[in-house]
Short mmCIF file of C-alpha atoms in Angstrom, two decimals:
data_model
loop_
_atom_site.label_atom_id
_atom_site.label_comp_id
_atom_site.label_asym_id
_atom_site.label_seq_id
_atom_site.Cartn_x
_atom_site.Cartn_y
_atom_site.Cartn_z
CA UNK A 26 -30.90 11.83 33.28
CA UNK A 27 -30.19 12.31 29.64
CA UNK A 28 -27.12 10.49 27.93
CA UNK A 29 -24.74 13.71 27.27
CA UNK A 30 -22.29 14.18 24.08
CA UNK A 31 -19.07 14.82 26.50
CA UNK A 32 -20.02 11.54 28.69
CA UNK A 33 -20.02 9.25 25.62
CA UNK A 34 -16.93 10.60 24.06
CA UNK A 35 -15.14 10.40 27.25
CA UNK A 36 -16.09 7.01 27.73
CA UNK A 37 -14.91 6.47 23.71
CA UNK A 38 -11.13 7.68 25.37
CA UNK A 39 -10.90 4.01 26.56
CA UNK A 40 -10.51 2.84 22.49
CA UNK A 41 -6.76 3.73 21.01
CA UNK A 42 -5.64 3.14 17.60
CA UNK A 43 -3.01 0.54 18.01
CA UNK A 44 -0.39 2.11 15.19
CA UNK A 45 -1.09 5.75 16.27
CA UNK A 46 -1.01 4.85 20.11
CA UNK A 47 -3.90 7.93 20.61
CA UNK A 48 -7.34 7.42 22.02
CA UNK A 49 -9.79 7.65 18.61
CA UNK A 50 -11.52 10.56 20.47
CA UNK A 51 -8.18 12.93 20.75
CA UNK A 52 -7.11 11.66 16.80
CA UNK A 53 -10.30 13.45 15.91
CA UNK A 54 -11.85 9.75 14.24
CA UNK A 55 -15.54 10.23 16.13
CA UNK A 56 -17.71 11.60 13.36
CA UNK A 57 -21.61 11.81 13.11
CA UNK A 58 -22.41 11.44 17.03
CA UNK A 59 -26.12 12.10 17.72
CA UNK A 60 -28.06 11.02 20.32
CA UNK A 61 -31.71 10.14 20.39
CA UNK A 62 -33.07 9.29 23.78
CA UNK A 63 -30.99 6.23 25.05
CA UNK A 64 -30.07 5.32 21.40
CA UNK A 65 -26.06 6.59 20.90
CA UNK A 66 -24.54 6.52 17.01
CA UNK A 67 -21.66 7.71 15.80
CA UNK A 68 -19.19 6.71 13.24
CA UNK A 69 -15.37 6.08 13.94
CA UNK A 70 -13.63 7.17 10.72
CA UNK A 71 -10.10 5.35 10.52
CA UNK A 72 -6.78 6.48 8.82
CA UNK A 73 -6.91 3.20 6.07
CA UNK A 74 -9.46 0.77 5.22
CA UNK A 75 -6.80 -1.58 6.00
CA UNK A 76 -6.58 -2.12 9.81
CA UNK A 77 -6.79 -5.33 10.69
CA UNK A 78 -8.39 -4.57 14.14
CA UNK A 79 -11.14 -1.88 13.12
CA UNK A 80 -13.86 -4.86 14.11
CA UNK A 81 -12.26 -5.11 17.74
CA UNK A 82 -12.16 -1.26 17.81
CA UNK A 83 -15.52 -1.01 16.65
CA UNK A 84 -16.77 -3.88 19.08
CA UNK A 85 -14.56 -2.40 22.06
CA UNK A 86 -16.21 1.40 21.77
CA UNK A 87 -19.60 -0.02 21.14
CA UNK A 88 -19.13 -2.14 24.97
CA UNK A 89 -17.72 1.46 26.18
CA UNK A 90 -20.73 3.43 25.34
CA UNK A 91 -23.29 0.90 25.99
CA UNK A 92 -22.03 1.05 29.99
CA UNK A 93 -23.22 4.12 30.50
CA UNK A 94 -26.39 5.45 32.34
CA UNK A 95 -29.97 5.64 30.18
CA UNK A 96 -27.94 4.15 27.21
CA UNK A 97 -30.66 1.73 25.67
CA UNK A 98 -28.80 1.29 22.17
CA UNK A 99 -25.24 1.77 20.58
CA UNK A 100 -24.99 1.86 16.78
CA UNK A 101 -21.03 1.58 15.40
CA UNK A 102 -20.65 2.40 11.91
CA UNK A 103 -16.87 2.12 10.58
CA UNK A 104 -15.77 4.22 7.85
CA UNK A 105 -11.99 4.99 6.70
CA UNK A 106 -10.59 8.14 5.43
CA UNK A 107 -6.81 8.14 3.69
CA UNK A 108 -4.88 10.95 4.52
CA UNK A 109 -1.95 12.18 2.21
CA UNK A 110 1.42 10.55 3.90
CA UNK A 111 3.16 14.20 2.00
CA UNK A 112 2.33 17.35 3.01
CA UNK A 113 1.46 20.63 0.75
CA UNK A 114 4.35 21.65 1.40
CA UNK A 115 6.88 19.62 -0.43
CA UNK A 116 8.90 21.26 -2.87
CA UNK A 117 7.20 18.29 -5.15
CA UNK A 118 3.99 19.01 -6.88
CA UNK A 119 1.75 16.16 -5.96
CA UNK A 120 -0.28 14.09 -8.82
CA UNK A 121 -3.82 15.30 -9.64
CA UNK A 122 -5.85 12.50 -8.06
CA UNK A 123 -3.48 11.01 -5.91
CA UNK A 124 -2.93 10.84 -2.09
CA UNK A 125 0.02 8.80 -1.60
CA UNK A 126 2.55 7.13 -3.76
CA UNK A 127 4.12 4.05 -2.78
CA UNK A 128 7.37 2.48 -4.32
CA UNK A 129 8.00 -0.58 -4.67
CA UNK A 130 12.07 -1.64 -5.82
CA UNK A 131 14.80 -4.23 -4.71
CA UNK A 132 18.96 -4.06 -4.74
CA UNK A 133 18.50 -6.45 -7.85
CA UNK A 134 16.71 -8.37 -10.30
CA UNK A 135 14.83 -11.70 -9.89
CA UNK A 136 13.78 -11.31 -6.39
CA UNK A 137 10.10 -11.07 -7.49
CA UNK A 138 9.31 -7.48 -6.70
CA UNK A 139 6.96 -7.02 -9.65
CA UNK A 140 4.97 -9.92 -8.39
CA UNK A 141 4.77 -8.30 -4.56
CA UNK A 142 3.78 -5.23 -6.01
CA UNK A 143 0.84 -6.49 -7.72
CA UNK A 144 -0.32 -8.68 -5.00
CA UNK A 145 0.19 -6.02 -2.34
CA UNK A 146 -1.93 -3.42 -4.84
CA UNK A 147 -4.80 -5.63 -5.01
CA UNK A 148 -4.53 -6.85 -1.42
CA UNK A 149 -5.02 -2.54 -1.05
CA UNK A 150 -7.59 -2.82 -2.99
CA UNK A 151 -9.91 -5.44 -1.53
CA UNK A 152 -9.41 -4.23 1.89
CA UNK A 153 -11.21 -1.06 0.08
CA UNK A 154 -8.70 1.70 -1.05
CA UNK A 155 -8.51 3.10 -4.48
CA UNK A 156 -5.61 1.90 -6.18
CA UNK A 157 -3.52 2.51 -9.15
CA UNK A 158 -0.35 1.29 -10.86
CA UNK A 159 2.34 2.51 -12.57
CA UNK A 160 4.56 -0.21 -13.88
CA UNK A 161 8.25 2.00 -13.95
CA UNK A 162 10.00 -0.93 -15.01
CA UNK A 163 10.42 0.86 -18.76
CA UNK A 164 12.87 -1.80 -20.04
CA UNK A 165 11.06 -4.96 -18.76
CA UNK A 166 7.51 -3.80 -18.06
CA UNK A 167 5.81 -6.81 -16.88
CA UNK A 168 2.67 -5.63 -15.00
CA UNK A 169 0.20 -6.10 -17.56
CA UNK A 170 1.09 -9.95 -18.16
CA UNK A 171 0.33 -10.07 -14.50
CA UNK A 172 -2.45 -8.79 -14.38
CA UNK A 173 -3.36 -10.28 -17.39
CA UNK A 174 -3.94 -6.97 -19.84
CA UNK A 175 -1.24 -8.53 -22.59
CA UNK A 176 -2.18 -6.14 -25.53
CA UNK A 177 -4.26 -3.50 -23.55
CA UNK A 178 -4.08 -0.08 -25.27
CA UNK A 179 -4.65 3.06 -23.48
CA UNK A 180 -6.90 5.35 -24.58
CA UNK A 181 -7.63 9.69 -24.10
CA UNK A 182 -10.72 11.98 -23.51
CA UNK A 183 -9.64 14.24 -25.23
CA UNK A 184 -7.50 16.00 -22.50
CA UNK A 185 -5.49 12.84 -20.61
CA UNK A 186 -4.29 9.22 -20.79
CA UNK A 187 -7.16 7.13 -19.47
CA UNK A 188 -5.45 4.17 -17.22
CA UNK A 189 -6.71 0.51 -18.43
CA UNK A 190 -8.43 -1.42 -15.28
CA UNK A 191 -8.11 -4.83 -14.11
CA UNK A 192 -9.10 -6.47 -10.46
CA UNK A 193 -10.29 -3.01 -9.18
CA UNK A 194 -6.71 -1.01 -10.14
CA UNK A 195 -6.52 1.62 -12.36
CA UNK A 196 -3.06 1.06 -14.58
CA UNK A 197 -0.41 2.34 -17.10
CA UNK A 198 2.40 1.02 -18.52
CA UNK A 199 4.82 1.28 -21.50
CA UNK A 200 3.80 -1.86 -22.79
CA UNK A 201 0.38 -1.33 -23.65
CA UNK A 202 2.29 1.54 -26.04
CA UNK A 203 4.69 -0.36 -27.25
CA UNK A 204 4.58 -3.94 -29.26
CA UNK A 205 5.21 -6.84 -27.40
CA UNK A 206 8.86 -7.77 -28.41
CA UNK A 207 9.88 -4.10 -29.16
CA UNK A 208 13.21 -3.12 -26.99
CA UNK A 209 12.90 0.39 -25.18
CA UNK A 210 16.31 1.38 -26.30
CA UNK A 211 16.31 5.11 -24.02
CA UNK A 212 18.74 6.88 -21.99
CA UNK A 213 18.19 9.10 -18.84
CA UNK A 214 16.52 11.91 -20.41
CA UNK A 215 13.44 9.99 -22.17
CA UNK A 216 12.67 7.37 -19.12
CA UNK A 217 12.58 10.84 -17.29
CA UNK A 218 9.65 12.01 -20.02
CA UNK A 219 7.80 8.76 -19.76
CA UNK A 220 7.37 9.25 -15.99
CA UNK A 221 6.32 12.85 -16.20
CA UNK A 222 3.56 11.57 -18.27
CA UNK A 223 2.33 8.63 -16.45
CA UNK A 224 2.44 11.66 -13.31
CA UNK A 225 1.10 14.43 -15.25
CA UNK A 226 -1.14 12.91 -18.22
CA UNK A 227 -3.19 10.43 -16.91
CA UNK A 228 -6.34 11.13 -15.34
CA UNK A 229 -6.01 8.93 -11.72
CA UNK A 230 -9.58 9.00 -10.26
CA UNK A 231 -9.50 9.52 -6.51
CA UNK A 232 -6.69 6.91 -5.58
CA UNK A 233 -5.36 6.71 -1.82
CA UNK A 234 -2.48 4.41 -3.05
CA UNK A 235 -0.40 4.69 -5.96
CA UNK A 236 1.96 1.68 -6.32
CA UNK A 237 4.62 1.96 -8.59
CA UNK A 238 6.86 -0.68 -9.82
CA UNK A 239 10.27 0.20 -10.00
CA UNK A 240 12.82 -0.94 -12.25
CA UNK A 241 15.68 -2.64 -9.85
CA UNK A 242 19.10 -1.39 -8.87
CA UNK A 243 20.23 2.13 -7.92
CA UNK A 244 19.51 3.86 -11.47
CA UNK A 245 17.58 6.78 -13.48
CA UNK A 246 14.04 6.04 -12.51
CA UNK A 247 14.23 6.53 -8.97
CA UNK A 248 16.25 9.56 -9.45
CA UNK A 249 13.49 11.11 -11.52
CA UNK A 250 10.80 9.97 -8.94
CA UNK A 251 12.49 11.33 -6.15
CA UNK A 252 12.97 14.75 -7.84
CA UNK A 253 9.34 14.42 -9.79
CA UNK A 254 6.64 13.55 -7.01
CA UNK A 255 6.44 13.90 -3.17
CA UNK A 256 6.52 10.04 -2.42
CA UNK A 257 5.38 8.62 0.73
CA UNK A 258 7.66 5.48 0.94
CA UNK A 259 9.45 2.99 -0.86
CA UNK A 260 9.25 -1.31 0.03
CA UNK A 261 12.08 -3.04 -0.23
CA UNK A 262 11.71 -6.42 -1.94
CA UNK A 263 14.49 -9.04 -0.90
CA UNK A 264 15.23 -12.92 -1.04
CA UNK A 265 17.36 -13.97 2.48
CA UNK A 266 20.14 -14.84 0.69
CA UNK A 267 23.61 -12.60 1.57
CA UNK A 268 23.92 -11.80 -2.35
CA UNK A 269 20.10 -9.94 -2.29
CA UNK A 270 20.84 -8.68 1.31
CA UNK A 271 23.62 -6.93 0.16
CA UNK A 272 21.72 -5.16 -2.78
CA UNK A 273 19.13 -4.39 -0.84
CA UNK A 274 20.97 -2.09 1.78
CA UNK A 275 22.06 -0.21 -0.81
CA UNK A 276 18.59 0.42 -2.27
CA UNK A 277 17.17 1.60 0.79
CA UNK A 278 20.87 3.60 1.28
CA UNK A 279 19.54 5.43 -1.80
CA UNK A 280 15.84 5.42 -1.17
CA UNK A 281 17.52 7.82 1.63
CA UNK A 282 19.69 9.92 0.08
CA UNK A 283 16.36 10.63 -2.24
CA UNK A 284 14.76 11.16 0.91
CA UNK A 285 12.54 8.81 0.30
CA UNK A 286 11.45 7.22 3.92
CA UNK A 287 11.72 3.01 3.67
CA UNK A 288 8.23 1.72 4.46
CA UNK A 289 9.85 -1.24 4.59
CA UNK A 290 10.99 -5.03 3.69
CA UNK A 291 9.25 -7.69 2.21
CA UNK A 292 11.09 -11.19 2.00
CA UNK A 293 10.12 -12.90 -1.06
CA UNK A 294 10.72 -16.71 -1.55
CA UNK A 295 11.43 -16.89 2.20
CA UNK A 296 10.71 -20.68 2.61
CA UNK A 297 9.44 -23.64 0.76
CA UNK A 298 6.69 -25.73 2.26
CA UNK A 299 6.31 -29.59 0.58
CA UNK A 300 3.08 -30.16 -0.62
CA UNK A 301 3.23 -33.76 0.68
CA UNK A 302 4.90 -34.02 3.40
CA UNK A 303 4.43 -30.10 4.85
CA UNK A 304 8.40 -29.76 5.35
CA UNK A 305 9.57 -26.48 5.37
CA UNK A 306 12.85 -25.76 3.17
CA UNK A 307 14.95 -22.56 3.48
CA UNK A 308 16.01 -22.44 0.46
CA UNK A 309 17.65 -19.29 0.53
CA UNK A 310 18.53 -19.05 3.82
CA UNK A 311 16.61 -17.94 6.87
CA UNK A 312 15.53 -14.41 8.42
CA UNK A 313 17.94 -12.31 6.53
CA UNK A 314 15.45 -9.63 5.60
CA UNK A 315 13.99 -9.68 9.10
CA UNK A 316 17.42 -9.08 10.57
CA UNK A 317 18.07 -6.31 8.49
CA UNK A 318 15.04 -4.69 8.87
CA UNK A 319 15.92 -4.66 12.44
CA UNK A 320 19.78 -3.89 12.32
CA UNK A 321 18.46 -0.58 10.05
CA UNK A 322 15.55 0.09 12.05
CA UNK A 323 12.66 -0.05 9.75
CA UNK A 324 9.45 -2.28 9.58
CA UNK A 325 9.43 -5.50 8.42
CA UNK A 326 6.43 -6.28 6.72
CA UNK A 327 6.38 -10.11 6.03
CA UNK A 328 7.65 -13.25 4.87
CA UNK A 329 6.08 -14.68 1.26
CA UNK A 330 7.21 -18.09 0.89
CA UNK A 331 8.00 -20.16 -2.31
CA UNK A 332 4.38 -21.51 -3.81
CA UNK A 333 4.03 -22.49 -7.88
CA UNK A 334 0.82 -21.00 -7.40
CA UNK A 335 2.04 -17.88 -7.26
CA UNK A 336 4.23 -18.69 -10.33
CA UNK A 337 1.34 -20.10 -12.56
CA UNK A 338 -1.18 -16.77 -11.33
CA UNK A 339 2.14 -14.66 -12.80
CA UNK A 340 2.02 -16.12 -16.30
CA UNK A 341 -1.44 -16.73 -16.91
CA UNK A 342 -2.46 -13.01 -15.77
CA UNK A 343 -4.97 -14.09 -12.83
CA UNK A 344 -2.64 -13.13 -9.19
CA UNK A 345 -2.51 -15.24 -6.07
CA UNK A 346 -4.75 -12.74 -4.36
CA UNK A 347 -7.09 -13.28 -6.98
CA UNK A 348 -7.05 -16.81 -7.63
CA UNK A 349 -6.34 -18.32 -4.12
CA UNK A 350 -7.06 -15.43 -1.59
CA UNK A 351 -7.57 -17.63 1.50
CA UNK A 352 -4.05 -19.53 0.62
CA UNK A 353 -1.23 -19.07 3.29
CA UNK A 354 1.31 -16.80 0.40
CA UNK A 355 -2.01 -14.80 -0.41
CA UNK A 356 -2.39 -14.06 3.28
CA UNK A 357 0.82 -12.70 3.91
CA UNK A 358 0.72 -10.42 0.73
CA UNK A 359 -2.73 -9.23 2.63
CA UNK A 360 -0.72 -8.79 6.21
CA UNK A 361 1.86 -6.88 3.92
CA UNK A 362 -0.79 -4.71 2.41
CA UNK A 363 -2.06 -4.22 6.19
CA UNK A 364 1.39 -3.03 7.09
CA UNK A 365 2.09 -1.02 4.62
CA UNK A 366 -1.19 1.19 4.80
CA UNK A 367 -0.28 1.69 8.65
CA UNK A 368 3.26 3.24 7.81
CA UNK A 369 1.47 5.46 5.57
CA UNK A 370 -1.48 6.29 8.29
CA UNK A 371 1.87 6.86 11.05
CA UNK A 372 3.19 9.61 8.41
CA UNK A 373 0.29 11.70 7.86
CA UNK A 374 0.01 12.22 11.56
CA UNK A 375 3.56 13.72 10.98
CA UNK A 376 2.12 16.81 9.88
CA UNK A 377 -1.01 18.71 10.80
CA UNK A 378 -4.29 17.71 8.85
CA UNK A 379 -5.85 19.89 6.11
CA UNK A 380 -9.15 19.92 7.43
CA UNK A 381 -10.67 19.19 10.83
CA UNK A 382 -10.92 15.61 11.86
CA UNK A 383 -13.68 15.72 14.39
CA UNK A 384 -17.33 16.73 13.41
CA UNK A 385 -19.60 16.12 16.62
CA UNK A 386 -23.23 16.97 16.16
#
């Protein structure tokens, strides 16, 4: 008896997407299925190139098919799709290029949050999405020494800004058009004009993540993102001490307001491990950000610790996900990244898709 299209994607039912909590056959993610004799393919076509399970998915629908009757062969392919987090129809017009826009801000300075950001956009970016950066910091923009484009320029074809590129992100900021020890002296009005060109007059090139480093505290820039672009969540950076803890509520109080959904916390400097004797400190205290997360009901993406690693990558322009991407602090920027691109797949099943998700042939 001939292997039959409705067996094998009943027998795919068995295979749910752990963030979604649907089988991948009812979230419309079989694509390609053709069947040759007793050889089965198909392709399951995720939400992020992110998931940290796809090979388990991919391993667990290939055992499902392969028990049925006159199936000789079972060939998996695994593909990812981003979907925009924001629908069409925000009262935002969305960026030319651009499916989702993440924020990344804390309560106050010194907490690290430019240093998250970068890690957690090139942790996007090897697990294979197209990323880009804004660095919205205007007064202290301090992307490009991280990623080690200190005197970049940006250039034009003629019609748009063309974003520099470094470790596989696409990225603008004010310093490369500004000199190096030149003060951006601006009030409300021109940060507002410098946004509205890094949205409007650079040409981003097919990005599923746009990470954009926000200035800290409660002030004009995330006022003018909130009214500018639909945004599909902001991260919280925070240290576990009360003093950041306190800062932090009220950033994600405003992220809010903006409605601008939390994505959620990252604790930064969260312990200190001796390289000799393997002690952990808590420096700063312990589980702060964790308990907050839960006490305002919103994920908690991870704990980096205190490494001078991560330090030294900062300065010298080469990031911990670069230079040590197997090292304990590089991994949790990665299970961050992970996280993060699973809040964004949960909100784009929030609203119907654009186009239809299952092609069976």
């Amino acid at each position: 008896m001939p292997v039959q299209q409705a067996a094998v994607l009943d027998a795919l039912k068995v295979v749910t997407d752990p963030d979604l909590h649907k089988d991948i056959v009812s979230l419309g993610f079989i694509k390609d299925l053709t069947i040759d004799g007793g050889r089965v393919a198909f392709t399951i076509e995720l939400t992020t190139p992110a998931c940290p399970v796809k090979e388990q998915m991919r391993d667990q629908a290939r055992a499902a098919v392969a028990q049925l009757p006159g199936v000789s062969a079972v060939d998996v392919n695994m593909s990812a799709r981003v979907r925009e987090a924001v629908g069409g129809d925000s009262t935002r017009s969305p960026i030319p290029g651009v499916k989702n826009i993440i924020a990344v801000g804390a309560g106050k300075g010194g907490v690290g949050k430019t240093t998250v950001a970068v890690n957690l956009a090139i942790a996007l970016a090897k697990c294979g999405g197209k990323v880009g950066m804004i660095d919205a910091d205007i007064y202290g923009p301090n992307v490009p020494i991280m990623l080690g484009m200190k005197g970049e320029q940006l250039t034009t074809d003629g019609e748009k800004i063309v974003p520099a590129e470094k470790y596989g992100l696409q990225v603008v900021s004010m310093a490369f058009l500004t000199a190096d020890d030149a003060p951006i002296i601006w009030r409300g009005p021109m940060l507002h004009g410098a946004l509205q060109q890094f949205f409007r007059e650079v040409r981003w090139v097919d990005l599923d993540y746009l990470v954009i480093d926000l200035p800290p505290g409660t002030g004009d820039v995330a006022l003018s993102l909130s009214q500018s672009v639909p945004v599909a969540g902001a991260i919280v950076v925070t240290t576990p001490q009360q003093v950041s803890l306190a800062d932090s509520r009220r950033a994600i109080a405003m992220y809010k307001k903006l409605n601008i959904p939390p994505i959620g916390i990252v604790e930064n400097m969260s312990y200190f491990v001796c390289a000799n004797c393997r002690h952990e400190a808590d420096i700063f205290g312990h589980g702060g950000g964790e308990k907050m997360a839960a006490e305002l009901n919103i994920p908690f993406l991870g704990r980096v610790p205190i490494y001078q690693p991560i330090r030294e990558g900062s300065d010298v322009g080469v990031p911990l996900m670069i230079s040590e991407p197997d090292s304990p602090a590089a991994q949790a920027f990665m299970a961050a990244a992970e996280r993060t691109a699973a809040q964004v797949s949960i909100a784009s099943f929030s609203r119907p898709a654009t186009i239809p998700l299952t092609v069976v042939r």
